[in-house]
Short mmCIF file of C-alpha atoms and ligand atoms in Angstrom, two decimals:
data_model
loop_
_atom_site.label_atom_id
_atom_site.label_comp_id
_atom_site.label_asym_id
_atom_site.label_seq_id
_atom_site.Cartn_x
_atom_site.Cartn_y
_atom_site.Cartn_z
CA MET A 1 -107.05 203.63 17.71
CA ALA A 2 -107.55 204.29 21.44
CA ARG A 3 -109.74 201.87 23.37
CA THR A 4 -113.02 203.40 24.40
CA ARG A 5 -114.23 200.59 26.66
CA THR A 6 -113.15 200.39 30.28
CA ALA A 7 -111.74 197.21 31.75
CA ARG A 8 -113.88 194.56 33.40
CA LEU A 9 -113.20 194.28 37.15
CA MET A 10 -111.94 191.01 38.58
CA ASP A 11 -114.05 190.52 41.71
CA GLY A 12 -111.63 189.07 44.26
CA ALA A 13 -113.98 189.77 47.16
CA GLY A 14 -116.76 187.67 45.64
CA LEU A 15 -114.48 184.78 44.67
CA ALA A 16 -112.82 184.86 48.11
CA ARG A 17 -116.25 184.57 49.77
CA ARG A 18 -117.03 181.47 47.72
CA ILE A 19 -113.66 179.88 48.54
CA ILE A 20 -114.14 180.63 52.24
CA ASP A 21 -117.66 179.13 52.18
CA THR A 22 -116.27 175.95 50.61
CA SER A 23 -113.46 175.86 53.17
CA ALA A 24 -115.93 176.35 56.03
CA ALA A 25 -117.99 173.39 54.79
CA ALA A 26 -114.83 171.26 54.52
CA ALA A 27 -113.72 172.34 58.02
CA ALA A 28 -117.12 171.34 59.44
CA ASP A 29 -116.88 167.98 57.68
CA ILE A 30 -113.39 167.34 59.13
CA HIS A 31 -114.61 168.37 62.59
CA GLY A 32 -117.62 166.09 62.31
CA ARG A 33 -115.62 163.08 61.16
CA THR A 34 -112.62 163.40 63.49
CA GLY A 35 -113.88 165.43 66.45
CA THR A 36 -111.05 167.90 65.73
CA ALA A 37 -111.40 171.29 64.09
CA PRO A 38 -108.62 172.50 61.80
CA CYS A 39 -106.21 174.75 63.71
CA LEU A 40 -104.01 177.57 62.43
CA ALA A 41 -101.22 178.90 64.67
CA THR A 42 -100.45 182.57 64.09
CA VAL A 43 -97.09 183.87 65.24
CA LEU A 44 -96.57 187.59 65.67
CA VAL A 45 -93.28 189.18 66.68
CA GLY A 46 -93.61 192.64 68.22
CA GLU A 47 -96.56 195.00 67.95
CA ASP A 48 -96.33 196.65 64.56
CA PRO A 49 -99.88 198.06 64.15
CA ALA A 50 -100.30 196.88 60.53
CA SER A 51 -99.14 193.36 61.42
CA VAL A 52 -101.42 193.28 64.48
CA THR A 53 -104.36 194.22 62.24
CA TYR A 54 -103.47 191.63 59.55
CA VAL A 55 -103.18 188.84 62.12
CA ARG A 56 -106.41 189.87 63.85
CA MET A 57 -108.21 189.86 60.50
CA LYS A 58 -106.85 186.44 59.54
CA ARG A 59 -107.81 184.96 62.92
CA ALA A 60 -111.32 186.44 62.75
CA ARG A 61 -111.85 184.94 59.28
CA CYS A 62 -110.61 181.57 60.54
CA GLU A 63 -112.97 181.53 63.50
CA LYS A 64 -115.90 182.43 61.24
CA ALA A 65 -115.04 179.50 58.98
CA GLY A 66 -114.81 176.99 61.85
CA ILE A 67 -111.01 176.98 61.91
CA ARG A 68 -109.53 177.33 65.40
CA SER A 69 -106.68 179.76 65.76
CA ARG A 70 -103.93 179.63 68.33
CA HIS A 71 -102.15 182.93 68.68
CA VAL A 72 -98.52 183.19 69.76
CA ALA A 73 -97.46 186.78 70.53
CA LEU A 74 -93.72 187.17 70.99
CA PRO A 75 -91.74 190.21 72.14
CA ALA A 76 -89.96 192.30 69.49
CA SER A 77 -86.72 191.53 71.35
CA ILE A 78 -86.90 187.77 70.72
CA SER A 79 -83.81 186.21 69.12
CA THR A 80 -83.70 184.13 65.93
CA ARG A 81 -83.06 181.09 68.13
CA GLY A 82 -86.01 181.85 70.42
CA LEU A 83 -88.32 182.30 67.44
CA THR A 84 -87.19 179.17 65.58
CA GLU A 85 -87.57 177.13 68.78
CA LYS A 86 -91.15 178.35 69.19
CA ILE A 87 -91.97 177.57 65.56
CA THR A 88 -90.35 174.13 65.83
CA GLU A 89 -92.59 173.45 68.85
CA LEU A 90 -95.65 174.31 66.74
CA SER A 91 -94.33 172.18 63.88
CA ASP A 92 -94.11 169.21 66.30
CA ASP A 93 -97.52 169.82 67.89
CA PRO A 94 -100.15 167.47 66.38
CA ALA A 95 -102.96 169.81 67.48
CA VAL A 96 -101.67 172.51 65.10
CA HIS A 97 -102.29 171.92 61.39
CA GLY A 98 -101.02 175.15 59.84
CA ILE A 99 -98.52 177.83 60.85
CA LEU A 100 -98.45 181.46 59.81
CA LEU A 101 -95.46 183.61 60.77
CA GLN A 102 -96.46 187.21 60.15
CA HIS A 103 -93.91 189.08 58.04
CA PRO A 104 -91.87 191.18 58.86
CA VAL A 105 -90.30 189.88 62.07
CA GLY A 106 -87.74 192.60 62.87
CA ARG A 107 -84.40 193.35 61.32
CA HIS A 108 -82.25 191.59 63.95
CA ILE A 109 -83.97 188.26 63.21
CA ASP A 110 -83.01 185.88 60.42
CA GLU A 111 -86.51 185.63 58.92
CA ARG A 112 -85.50 182.93 56.45
CA ALA A 113 -84.29 180.69 59.30
CA ALA A 114 -87.59 181.27 61.12
CA PHE A 115 -89.63 180.39 58.00
CA GLU A 116 -87.58 177.22 57.48
CA ALA A 117 -88.57 176.03 60.98
CA ILE A 118 -92.14 175.58 59.68
CA ALA A 119 -92.77 171.92 58.80
CA PRO A 120 -93.55 171.71 55.06
CA ASP A 121 -96.87 169.91 55.70
CA LYS A 122 -97.93 172.86 57.91
CA ASP A 123 -96.61 175.60 55.62
CA VAL A 124 -100.07 176.88 54.69
CA ASP A 125 -98.65 180.35 53.92
CA GLY A 126 -96.23 178.85 51.38
CA VAL A 127 -93.08 180.53 52.69
CA THR A 128 -90.55 177.70 53.04
CA THR A 129 -87.87 176.73 50.54
CA HIS A 130 -89.67 173.41 50.19
CA SER A 131 -92.90 175.14 49.13
CA PHE A 132 -91.06 177.46 46.75
CA ALA A 133 -89.34 174.50 45.09
CA ALA A 134 -92.68 172.72 44.73
CA MET A 135 -94.17 175.85 43.11
CA SER A 136 -91.18 176.15 40.79
CA PHE A 137 -91.26 172.51 39.72
CA GLY A 138 -95.05 172.47 39.41
CA LEU A 139 -95.24 169.79 42.12
CA PRO A 140 -98.04 169.42 44.69
CA GLY A 141 -97.52 171.55 47.78
CA PHE A 142 -98.73 174.72 49.39
CA VAL A 143 -98.44 177.92 47.38
CA SER A 144 -97.64 181.40 48.67
CA CYS A 145 -101.07 182.79 49.47
CA THR A 146 -101.05 186.03 47.47
CA PRO A 147 -99.62 184.47 44.28
CA GLY A 148 -101.96 181.50 44.76
CA GLY A 149 -104.86 183.93 45.03
CA ILE A 150 -103.74 185.69 41.85
CA MET A 151 -103.71 182.38 39.93
CA ARG A 152 -107.20 181.51 41.17
CA LEU A 153 -108.44 184.92 40.02
CA LEU A 154 -106.91 184.42 36.57
CA ASP A 155 -108.58 181.00 36.37
CA GLU A 156 -111.92 182.41 37.47
CA TYR A 157 -111.84 184.86 34.58
CA ASP A 158 -110.58 182.24 32.08
CA VAL A 159 -107.37 184.13 31.45
CA GLU A 160 -105.17 182.13 29.08
CA THR A 161 -101.58 182.09 30.34
CA ALA A 162 -99.91 179.70 27.88
CA GLY A 163 -97.76 181.59 25.40
CA LYS A 164 -98.63 184.97 26.92
CA HIS A 165 -96.02 187.44 28.05
CA ALA A 166 -96.42 187.90 31.81
CA VAL A 167 -94.48 190.74 33.40
CA VAL A 168 -94.10 190.69 37.17
CA VAL A 169 -92.92 193.95 38.72
CA GLY A 170 -91.34 192.96 42.05
CA ARG A 171 -89.36 189.90 43.12
CA SER A 172 -90.01 189.55 46.85
CA PRO A 173 -89.85 185.97 48.17
CA ILE A 174 -93.51 185.99 49.27
CA LEU A 175 -95.06 187.69 46.27
CA GLY A 176 -93.23 188.62 43.07
CA LYS A 177 -90.91 185.65 42.77
CA PRO A 178 -93.48 182.91 43.43
CA ALA A 179 -96.09 184.70 41.27
CA GLY A 180 -93.66 184.50 38.36
CA MET A 181 -92.90 180.84 39.03
CA LEU A 182 -96.60 179.94 39.08
CA LEU A 183 -97.14 181.79 35.79
CA LEU A 184 -94.12 180.02 34.29
CA SER A 185 -95.50 176.64 35.37
CA ARG A 186 -98.63 177.59 33.39
CA ASN A 187 -96.50 178.18 30.29
CA ALA A 188 -96.47 181.97 30.32
CA THR A 189 -93.28 183.66 29.15
CA VAL A 190 -92.27 185.48 32.30
CA THR A 191 -90.20 188.62 32.73
CA TYR A 192 -89.35 189.93 36.20
CA CYS A 193 -88.74 193.64 36.78
CA HIS A 194 -87.18 195.02 39.97
CA SER A 195 -85.40 198.06 41.31
CA ARG A 196 -82.35 197.49 39.10
CA THR A 197 -84.30 196.93 35.87
CA SER A 198 -83.53 199.41 33.12
CA GLY A 199 -86.21 200.38 30.62
CA LEU A 200 -88.95 199.15 32.93
CA SER A 201 -91.78 201.02 31.16
CA ASP A 202 -90.84 199.48 27.80
CA ILE A 203 -90.97 195.99 29.31
CA VAL A 204 -94.26 196.63 31.12
CA ARG A 205 -95.78 197.85 27.85
CA GLN A 206 -95.21 194.38 26.36
CA ALA A 207 -97.19 192.60 29.07
CA ASP A 208 -100.26 190.57 28.13
CA ILE A 209 -100.55 189.84 31.84
CA LEU A 210 -99.13 192.35 34.29
CA VAL A 211 -98.63 191.63 37.98
CA ALA A 212 -97.78 194.75 39.97
CA ALA A 213 -96.09 193.78 43.25
CA VAL A 214 -93.76 196.69 43.72
CA GLY A 215 -95.01 198.35 46.90
CA ARG A 216 -95.14 201.88 45.47
CA PRO A 217 -98.44 203.74 45.12
CA HIS A 218 -99.60 204.32 41.53
CA PHE A 219 -96.22 203.18 40.22
CA ILE A 220 -97.71 201.92 36.96
CA THR A 221 -99.95 204.20 34.93
CA GLY A 222 -102.27 203.59 32.00
CA ALA A 223 -99.67 204.87 29.53
CA ASP A 224 -97.52 201.82 30.42
CA ILE A 225 -100.26 199.27 29.86
CA LYS A 226 -100.69 197.38 26.61
CA PRO A 227 -104.25 197.81 25.33
CA GLY A 228 -106.25 194.70 26.21
CA ALA A 229 -103.86 193.50 28.94
CA VAL A 230 -104.88 191.71 32.12
CA VAL A 231 -103.72 193.80 35.07
CA VAL A 232 -103.34 192.33 38.54
CA ASP A 233 -102.60 194.92 41.19
CA ALA A 234 -101.21 193.25 44.32
CA GLY A 235 -100.17 196.53 45.93
CA TYR A 236 -101.94 197.97 48.89
CA HIS A 237 -101.35 201.39 50.41
CA PRO A 238 -103.33 203.54 52.86
CA GLY A 239 -106.36 205.16 51.28
CA ASN A 240 -107.15 202.07 49.17
CA VAL A 241 -104.43 202.82 46.68
CA GLY A 242 -102.65 200.12 44.69
CA ASP A 243 -99.39 199.92 42.77
CA VAL A 244 -101.33 200.71 39.58
CA ASP A 245 -103.05 204.00 38.80
CA HIS A 246 -106.45 202.47 38.42
CA ALA A 247 -108.18 205.43 36.77
CA SER A 248 -105.82 205.55 33.79
CA ALA A 249 -105.20 201.78 33.66
CA ARG A 250 -108.89 200.96 33.35
CA ASP A 251 -109.06 202.66 29.95
CA ARG A 252 -106.35 200.40 28.54
CA ALA A 253 -106.74 197.02 30.25
CA ALA A 254 -109.30 194.34 29.37
CA LEU A 255 -109.42 193.00 32.93
CA ILE A 256 -108.17 194.61 36.12
CA THR A 257 -108.29 193.88 39.85
CA PRO A 258 -109.75 196.64 42.01
CA VAL A 259 -108.11 197.90 45.21
CA PRO A 260 -109.63 197.01 47.59
CA GLY A 261 -111.61 193.89 46.72
CA GLY A 262 -109.15 192.33 44.27
CA VAL A 263 -106.03 190.48 45.36
CA GLY A 264 -106.27 191.29 49.11
CA PRO A 265 -109.27 189.11 50.02
CA MET A 266 -107.91 186.28 47.87
CA THR A 267 -104.79 186.05 50.05
CA ILE A 268 -106.84 185.25 53.15
CA ALA A 269 -109.11 182.87 51.24
CA VAL A 270 -106.12 180.81 50.04
CA LEU A 271 -104.69 180.76 53.59
CA LEU A 272 -107.95 179.33 54.92
CA ALA A 273 -108.31 176.83 52.08
CA GLN A 274 -104.76 175.57 52.58
CA THR A 275 -105.21 175.31 56.37
CA VAL A 276 -108.27 173.11 55.92
CA GLU A 277 -106.43 171.04 53.31
CA ALA A 278 -103.46 170.60 55.70
CA ALA A 279 -105.77 169.54 58.53
CA GLY A 280 -107.58 167.04 56.31
CA ARG A 281 -104.31 165.41 55.31
CA GLN A 282 -102.86 165.35 58.82
CA LEU A 283 -106.06 163.92 60.26
CA GLY A 284 -106.25 161.32 57.50
CA VAL A 285 -109.58 162.36 56.00
CA SER A 286 -108.60 163.74 52.62
P1 NAP B 301 -91.26 194.21 48.91
O1 NAP B 301 -90.75 193.05 49.68
O2 NAP B 301 -90.93 195.58 49.35
O3 NAP B 301 -90.78 194.03 47.39
C1 NAP B 301 -90.96 195.04 46.46
C2 NAP B 301 -90.35 194.65 45.14
O4 NAP B 301 -90.52 195.73 44.24
C3 NAP B 301 -88.85 194.35 45.23
O5 NAP B 301 -88.55 193.21 44.46
C4 NAP B 301 -88.20 195.61 44.67
O6 NAP B 301 -87.01 195.36 43.92
C5 NAP B 301 -89.25 196.09 43.70
N1 NAP B 301 -89.15 197.54 43.56
C6 NAP B 301 -89.14 198.49 44.52
N2 NAP B 301 -89.00 199.71 43.99
C7 NAP B 301 -88.92 199.55 42.65
C8 NAP B 301 -88.78 200.44 41.55
N3 NAP B 301 -88.68 201.76 41.73
N4 NAP B 301 -88.74 199.91 40.32
C9 NAP B 301 -88.83 198.59 40.12
N5 NAP B 301 -88.98 197.69 41.12
C10 NAP B 301 -89.02 198.18 42.37
O7 NAP B 301 -92.83 194.18 48.80
P2 NAP B 301 -93.88 192.94 48.81
O8 NAP B 301 -93.98 192.38 50.19
O9 NAP B 301 -93.61 192.03 47.67
O10 NAP B 301 -95.23 193.74 48.54
C11 NAP B 301 -95.46 194.46 47.34
C12 NAP B 301 -96.81 195.14 47.42
O11 NAP B 301 -97.82 194.15 47.57
C13 NAP B 301 -96.99 196.09 48.61
O12 NAP B 301 -97.79 197.17 48.21
C14 NAP B 301 -97.70 195.26 49.64
O13 NAP B 301 -98.52 196.04 50.51
C15 NAP B 301 -98.58 194.41 48.75
N6 NAP B 301 -98.94 193.11 49.34
C16 NAP B 301 -100.25 192.79 49.30
C17 NAP B 301 -100.65 191.57 49.80
C18 NAP B 301 -102.09 191.23 49.75
O14 NAP B 301 -102.54 190.34 50.43
N7 NAP B 301 -102.85 191.93 48.92
C19 NAP B 301 -99.74 190.67 50.34
C20 NAP B 301 -98.39 191.01 50.33
C21 NAP B 301 -98.00 192.25 49.84
P3 NAP B 301 -85.66 194.80 44.58
O15 NAP B 301 -85.87 193.34 44.79
O16 NAP B 301 -84.63 195.08 43.55
O17 NAP B 301 -85.48 195.56 45.86
#
Protein backbone atom coordinates (compact mmCIF):
# COMPACT_ATOMS: atom_id res chain seq x y z
CA MET A 1 0.00 0.00 0.00
CA ALA A 2 1.29 3.51 -0.80
CA ARG A 3 2.45 5.65 2.12
CA THR A 4 0.12 8.52 2.81
CA ARG A 5 2.28 10.35 5.36
CA THR A 6 4.96 12.76 4.25
CA ALA A 7 8.50 12.53 5.58
CA ARG A 8 9.68 14.36 8.67
CA LEU A 9 12.24 17.06 7.87
CA MET A 10 15.72 16.85 9.36
CA ASP A 11 16.41 20.40 10.55
CA GLY A 12 20.09 20.96 9.75
CA ALA A 13 19.81 24.72 10.20
CA GLY A 14 18.58 24.37 13.78
CA LEU A 15 21.15 21.73 14.74
CA ALA A 16 23.94 23.78 13.09
CA ARG A 17 22.94 26.82 15.18
CA ARG A 18 23.23 24.77 18.37
CA ILE A 19 26.64 23.39 17.36
CA ILE A 20 27.88 26.88 16.49
CA ASP A 21 26.62 28.25 19.84
CA THR A 22 28.52 25.50 21.67
CA SER A 23 31.63 26.19 19.58
CA ALA A 24 31.37 29.93 20.28
CA ALA A 25 31.24 29.24 24.02
CA ALA A 26 34.27 26.93 23.74
CA ALA A 27 36.16 29.53 21.66
CA ALA A 28 35.47 32.19 24.31
CA ASP A 29 36.68 29.82 27.02
CA ILE A 30 39.93 29.11 25.11
CA HIS A 31 40.43 32.84 24.52
CA GLY A 32 39.83 33.59 28.19
CA ARG A 33 42.22 30.92 29.44
CA THR A 34 45.06 31.42 26.96
CA GLY A 35 44.67 34.99 25.70
CA THR A 36 44.51 33.54 22.17
CA ALA A 37 41.40 33.16 20.05
CA PRO A 38 41.13 30.13 17.76
CA CYS A 39 42.24 31.03 14.24
CA LEU A 40 41.20 29.52 10.90
CA ALA A 41 43.27 30.29 7.80
CA THR A 42 41.23 30.28 4.59
CA VAL A 43 43.08 29.84 1.33
CA LEU A 44 41.40 30.81 -1.92
CA VAL A 45 42.96 30.37 -5.34
CA GLY A 46 41.51 32.62 -8.04
CA GLU A 47 38.19 34.44 -7.97
CA ASP A 48 35.54 31.89 -8.84
CA PRO A 49 32.35 33.67 -7.65
CA ALA A 50 30.88 30.60 -5.90
CA SER A 51 34.15 29.93 -4.07
CA VAL A 52 34.46 33.60 -3.08
CA THR A 53 30.95 33.45 -1.61
CA TYR A 54 31.59 30.15 0.25
CA VAL A 55 34.80 31.49 1.80
CA ARG A 56 33.17 34.80 2.74
CA MET A 57 30.31 32.91 4.40
CA LYS A 58 32.65 30.63 6.33
CA ARG A 59 34.77 33.58 7.52
CA ALA A 60 31.69 35.55 8.60
CA ARG A 61 30.42 32.58 10.64
CA CYS A 62 33.84 32.22 12.24
CA GLU A 63 34.03 35.86 13.27
CA LYS A 64 30.53 35.67 14.76
CA ALA A 65 31.59 32.67 16.83
CA GLY A 66 34.76 34.35 18.16
CA ILE A 67 37.08 32.48 15.79
CA ARG A 68 39.61 34.71 14.05
CA SER A 69 40.07 34.15 10.35
CA ARG A 70 43.16 34.86 8.33
CA HIS A 71 42.44 35.04 4.64
CA VAL A 72 45.04 34.17 2.01
CA ALA A 73 43.94 35.11 -1.52
CA LEU A 74 46.20 33.70 -4.22
CA PRO A 75 46.17 34.37 -7.97
CA ALA A 76 44.58 31.76 -10.25
CA SER A 77 47.97 31.49 -11.98
CA ILE A 78 49.78 30.17 -8.87
CA SER A 79 51.71 26.92 -9.35
CA THR A 80 51.33 23.73 -7.30
CA ARG A 81 54.69 24.52 -5.73
CA GLY A 82 53.69 28.09 -4.85
CA LEU A 83 50.45 26.88 -3.28
CA THR A 84 52.01 24.03 -1.28
CA GLU A 85 54.71 26.41 0.01
CA LYS A 86 52.04 28.84 1.23
CA ILE A 87 50.09 26.05 2.92
CA THR A 88 53.26 24.66 4.51
CA GLU A 89 53.93 28.14 5.94
CA LEU A 90 50.46 28.13 7.52
CA SER A 91 51.00 24.59 8.79
CA ASP A 92 54.19 25.79 10.55
CA ASP A 93 52.63 28.97 11.94
CA PRO A 94 51.65 28.49 15.62
CA ALA A 95 49.15 31.37 15.40
CA VAL A 96 47.05 29.38 12.90
CA HIS A 97 45.06 26.47 14.34
CA GLY A 98 43.07 25.29 11.32
CA ILE A 99 43.50 25.50 7.55
CA LEU A 100 40.82 25.46 4.89
CA LEU A 101 41.84 25.25 1.24
CA GLN A 102 38.75 26.09 -0.81
CA HIS A 103 38.04 23.47 -3.49
CA PRO A 104 38.45 23.63 -6.50
CA VAL A 105 41.87 25.20 -7.00
CA GLY A 106 42.20 25.21 -10.80
CA ARG A 107 42.94 22.41 -13.21
CA HIS A 108 46.68 23.10 -13.61
CA ILE A 109 47.25 22.57 -9.86
CA ASP A 110 47.76 19.21 -8.19
CA GLU A 111 45.01 19.67 -5.58
CA ARG A 112 45.92 16.48 -3.75
CA ALA A 113 49.50 17.71 -3.24
CA ALA A 114 48.13 21.02 -1.92
CA PHE A 115 45.78 19.25 0.53
CA GLU A 116 48.63 17.04 1.76
CA ALA A 117 50.61 20.17 2.73
CA ILE A 118 48.05 20.78 5.50
CA ALA A 119 49.39 19.51 8.84
CA PRO A 120 47.05 16.75 10.09
CA ASP A 121 46.48 18.53 13.42
CA LYS A 122 45.26 21.60 11.46
CA ASP A 123 43.19 19.67 8.91
CA VAL A 124 39.86 20.94 10.23
CA ASP A 125 38.22 20.40 6.81
CA GLY A 126 39.21 16.72 6.87
CA VAL A 127 40.80 16.61 3.41
CA THR A 128 44.19 14.96 3.95
CA THR A 129 45.05 11.30 3.43
CA HIS A 130 45.77 11.14 7.15
CA SER A 131 42.23 12.30 8.01
CA PHE A 132 40.69 9.93 5.47
CA ALA A 133 42.60 7.00 6.93
CA ALA A 134 41.47 7.96 10.44
CA MET A 135 37.84 8.10 9.21
CA SER A 136 38.22 4.74 7.50
CA PHE A 137 39.78 3.03 10.52
CA GLY A 138 37.37 4.67 12.95
CA LEU A 139 40.29 6.40 14.69
CA PRO A 140 40.21 9.85 16.30
CA GLY A 141 40.89 12.66 13.84
CA PHE A 142 39.13 15.36 11.91
CA VAL A 143 36.32 14.29 9.59
CA SER A 144 35.40 15.77 6.23
CA CYS A 145 32.94 18.49 7.16
CA THR A 146 29.96 17.58 4.98
CA PRO A 147 30.05 13.84 5.81
CA GLY A 148 30.68 14.72 9.46
CA GLY A 149 27.62 16.98 9.35
CA ILE A 150 25.56 14.18 7.82
CA MET A 151 26.53 11.80 10.65
CA ARG A 152 25.62 14.39 13.28
CA LEU A 153 22.22 14.85 11.63
CA LEU A 154 21.60 11.10 11.62
CA ASP A 155 22.54 10.97 15.31
CA GLU A 156 20.28 13.90 16.13
CA TYR A 157 17.32 12.03 14.66
CA ASP A 158 18.31 8.71 16.29
CA VAL A 159 18.77 7.00 12.95
CA GLU A 160 20.02 3.46 13.50
CA THR A 161 22.87 2.69 11.09
CA ALA A 162 23.99 -0.76 12.28
CA GLY A 163 22.83 -3.46 9.89
CA LYS A 164 21.10 -0.97 7.60
CA HIS A 165 21.79 -0.76 3.90
CA ALA A 166 23.28 2.67 3.19
CA VAL A 167 23.59 3.68 -0.44
CA VAL A 168 25.86 6.61 -1.25
CA VAL A 169 25.44 8.06 -4.73
CA GLY A 170 28.75 9.81 -5.49
CA ARG A 171 32.34 8.98 -4.55
CA SER A 172 34.15 12.32 -4.47
CA PRO A 173 37.08 12.50 -2.04
CA ILE A 174 35.46 15.26 0.04
CA LEU A 175 31.91 13.95 0.18
CA GLY A 176 30.76 10.59 -1.15
CA LYS A 177 33.76 8.47 -0.27
CA PRO A 178 34.21 9.67 3.33
CA ALA A 179 30.42 9.62 3.92
CA GLY A 180 30.45 5.93 3.03
CA MET A 181 33.45 5.24 5.26
CA LEU A 182 31.80 6.93 8.24
CA LEU A 183 28.62 4.91 7.68
CA LEU A 184 30.69 1.73 7.41
CA SER A 185 32.45 2.52 10.68
CA ARG A 186 28.96 2.68 12.22
CA ASN A 187 28.23 -0.83 10.93
CA ALA A 188 26.00 0.07 8.01
CA THR A 189 26.28 -2.12 4.92
CA VAL A 190 27.47 0.42 2.39
CA THR A 191 27.07 0.47 -1.38
CA TYR A 192 28.64 3.23 -3.46
CA CYS A 193 27.11 4.28 -6.78
CA HIS A 194 28.91 6.46 -9.32
CA SER A 195 28.88 7.39 -12.98
CA ARG A 196 29.87 3.87 -14.08
CA THR A 197 27.30 2.05 -11.92
CA SER A 198 24.83 -0.05 -13.86
CA GLY A 199 21.31 -0.55 -12.53
CA LEU A 200 21.63 2.47 -10.26
CA SER A 201 17.88 2.87 -9.66
CA ASP A 202 17.57 -0.77 -8.51
CA ILE A 203 20.38 -0.26 -6.00
CA VAL A 204 18.99 3.05 -4.74
CA ARG A 205 15.61 1.39 -4.20
CA GLN A 206 17.22 -0.95 -1.66
CA ALA A 207 18.55 1.88 0.51
CA ASP A 208 17.42 2.17 4.12
CA ILE A 209 19.67 5.23 4.26
CA LEU A 210 20.32 7.14 1.07
CA VAL A 211 23.01 9.79 0.71
CA ALA A 212 22.72 11.74 -2.52
CA ALA A 213 26.05 13.39 -3.36
CA VAL A 214 25.96 13.28 -7.12
CA GLY A 215 25.91 16.94 -8.13
CA ARG A 216 22.96 16.66 -10.52
CA PRO A 217 19.69 18.46 -9.84
CA HIS A 218 16.73 16.21 -8.99
CA PHE A 219 18.75 13.14 -10.00
CA ILE A 220 16.87 10.89 -7.59
CA THR A 221 13.09 10.87 -7.62
CA GLY A 222 10.49 9.46 -5.24
CA ALA A 223 9.98 6.39 -7.44
CA ASP A 224 13.56 5.33 -6.58
CA ILE A 225 13.14 5.65 -2.83
CA LYS A 226 12.29 2.72 -0.59
CA PRO A 227 9.22 3.56 1.50
CA GLY A 228 10.34 4.57 4.99
CA ALA A 229 13.94 5.35 3.98
CA VAL A 230 16.09 8.09 5.48
CA VAL A 231 17.11 10.44 2.68
CA VAL A 232 20.06 12.79 3.01
CA ASP A 233 20.37 15.23 0.13
CA ALA A 234 23.87 16.74 0.06
CA GLY A 235 23.39 18.31 -3.37
CA TYR A 236 23.05 22.01 -3.85
CA HIS A 237 22.16 23.78 -7.08
CA PRO A 238 20.99 27.32 -7.89
CA GLY A 239 17.37 27.91 -7.00
CA ASN A 240 17.62 25.83 -3.80
CA VAL A 241 17.48 22.56 -5.67
CA GLY A 242 19.10 19.38 -4.38
CA ASP A 243 20.16 16.09 -5.94
CA VAL A 244 16.82 14.61 -4.83
CA ASP A 245 13.40 15.60 -6.16
CA HIS A 246 12.08 16.64 -2.81
CA ALA A 247 8.39 16.83 -3.74
CA SER A 248 8.15 13.19 -4.82
CA ALA A 249 10.70 11.88 -2.29
CA ARG A 250 8.82 13.30 0.68
CA ASP A 251 5.89 10.96 0.03
CA ARG A 252 8.12 7.88 0.30
CA ALA A 253 10.80 8.71 2.86
CA ALA A 254 10.41 8.65 6.65
CA LEU A 255 13.03 11.35 7.18
CA ILE A 256 14.53 13.75 4.65
CA THR A 257 16.87 16.74 4.69
CA PRO A 258 15.49 19.92 3.13
CA VAL A 259 17.42 22.04 0.63
CA PRO A 260 18.31 24.58 1.87
CA GLY A 261 18.53 24.12 5.64
CA GLY A 262 19.63 20.48 5.70
CA VAL A 263 23.19 19.38 5.01
CA GLY A 264 24.55 22.81 3.93
CA PRO A 265 24.54 24.56 7.33
CA MET A 266 25.91 21.43 9.00
CA THR A 267 29.07 21.62 6.88
CA ILE A 268 29.98 25.03 8.27
CA ALA A 269 29.02 24.03 11.81
CA VAL A 270 31.40 21.05 11.72
CA LEU A 271 34.18 23.27 10.30
CA LEU A 272 33.79 25.68 13.22
CA ALA A 273 33.55 22.92 15.81
CA GLN A 274 36.70 21.25 14.49
CA THR A 275 38.60 24.57 14.36
CA VAL A 276 37.84 25.21 18.02
CA GLU A 277 38.80 21.63 18.88
CA ALA A 278 42.11 22.01 16.99
CA ALA A 279 42.87 25.29 18.79
CA GLY A 280 42.09 23.77 22.18
CA ARG A 281 44.50 20.91 21.56
CA GLN A 282 47.27 23.08 20.14
CA LEU A 283 46.97 25.56 23.00
CA GLY A 284 46.95 22.74 25.56
CA VAL A 285 43.52 23.42 27.07
CA SER A 286 41.48 20.44 25.94
P1 LIG B 1 31.71 15.76 -7.60
O1 LIG B 1 33.11 15.87 -7.15
O2 LIG B 1 31.32 16.28 -8.93
O3 LIG B 1 31.29 14.21 -7.52
C1 LIG B 1 30.08 13.77 -8.03
C2 LIG B 1 29.99 12.27 -7.90
O4 LIG B 1 28.76 11.86 -8.48
C3 LIG B 1 31.11 11.51 -8.61
O5 LIG B 1 31.56 10.46 -7.81
C4 LIG B 1 30.45 11.02 -9.90
O6 LIG B 1 30.90 9.74 -10.32
C5 LIG B 1 29.01 10.86 -9.46
N1 LIG B 1 28.13 11.03 -10.61
C6 LIG B 1 28.08 12.05 -11.50
N2 LIG B 1 27.15 11.82 -12.43
C7 LIG B 1 26.59 10.63 -12.14
C8 LIG B 1 25.56 9.85 -12.74
N3 LIG B 1 24.92 10.26 -13.84
N4 LIG B 1 25.24 8.69 -12.17
C9 LIG B 1 25.86 8.26 -11.06
N5 LIG B 1 26.85 8.96 -10.44
C10 LIG B 1 27.20 10.12 -10.99
O7 LIG B 1 30.72 16.45 -6.58
P2 LIG B 1 30.84 16.69 -4.98
O8 LIG B 1 31.85 17.76 -4.71
O9 LIG B 1 30.94 15.40 -4.27
O10 LIG B 1 29.41 17.34 -4.72
C11 LIG B 1 28.20 16.63 -4.93
C12 LIG B 1 27.03 17.54 -4.62
O11 LIG B 1 27.09 17.94 -3.27
C13 LIG B 1 26.99 18.84 -5.44
O12 LIG B 1 25.65 19.16 -5.70
C14 LIG B 1 27.60 19.86 -4.52
O13 LIG B 1 27.11 21.17 -4.75
C15 LIG B 1 27.11 19.36 -3.19
N6 LIG B 1 27.99 19.73 -2.05
C16 LIG B 1 27.38 20.28 -0.99
C17 LIG B 1 28.13 20.61 0.11
C18 LIG B 1 27.44 21.22 1.27
O14 LIG B 1 28.06 21.80 2.13
N7 LIG B 1 26.12 21.08 1.35
C19 LIG B 1 29.50 20.39 0.15
C20 LIG B 1 30.10 19.79 -0.95
C21 LIG B 1 29.33 19.47 -2.06
P3 LIG B 1 32.41 9.47 -10.84
O15 LIG B 1 33.27 9.41 -9.63
O16 LIG B 1 32.31 8.16 -11.53
O17 LIG B 1 32.74 10.62 -11.74
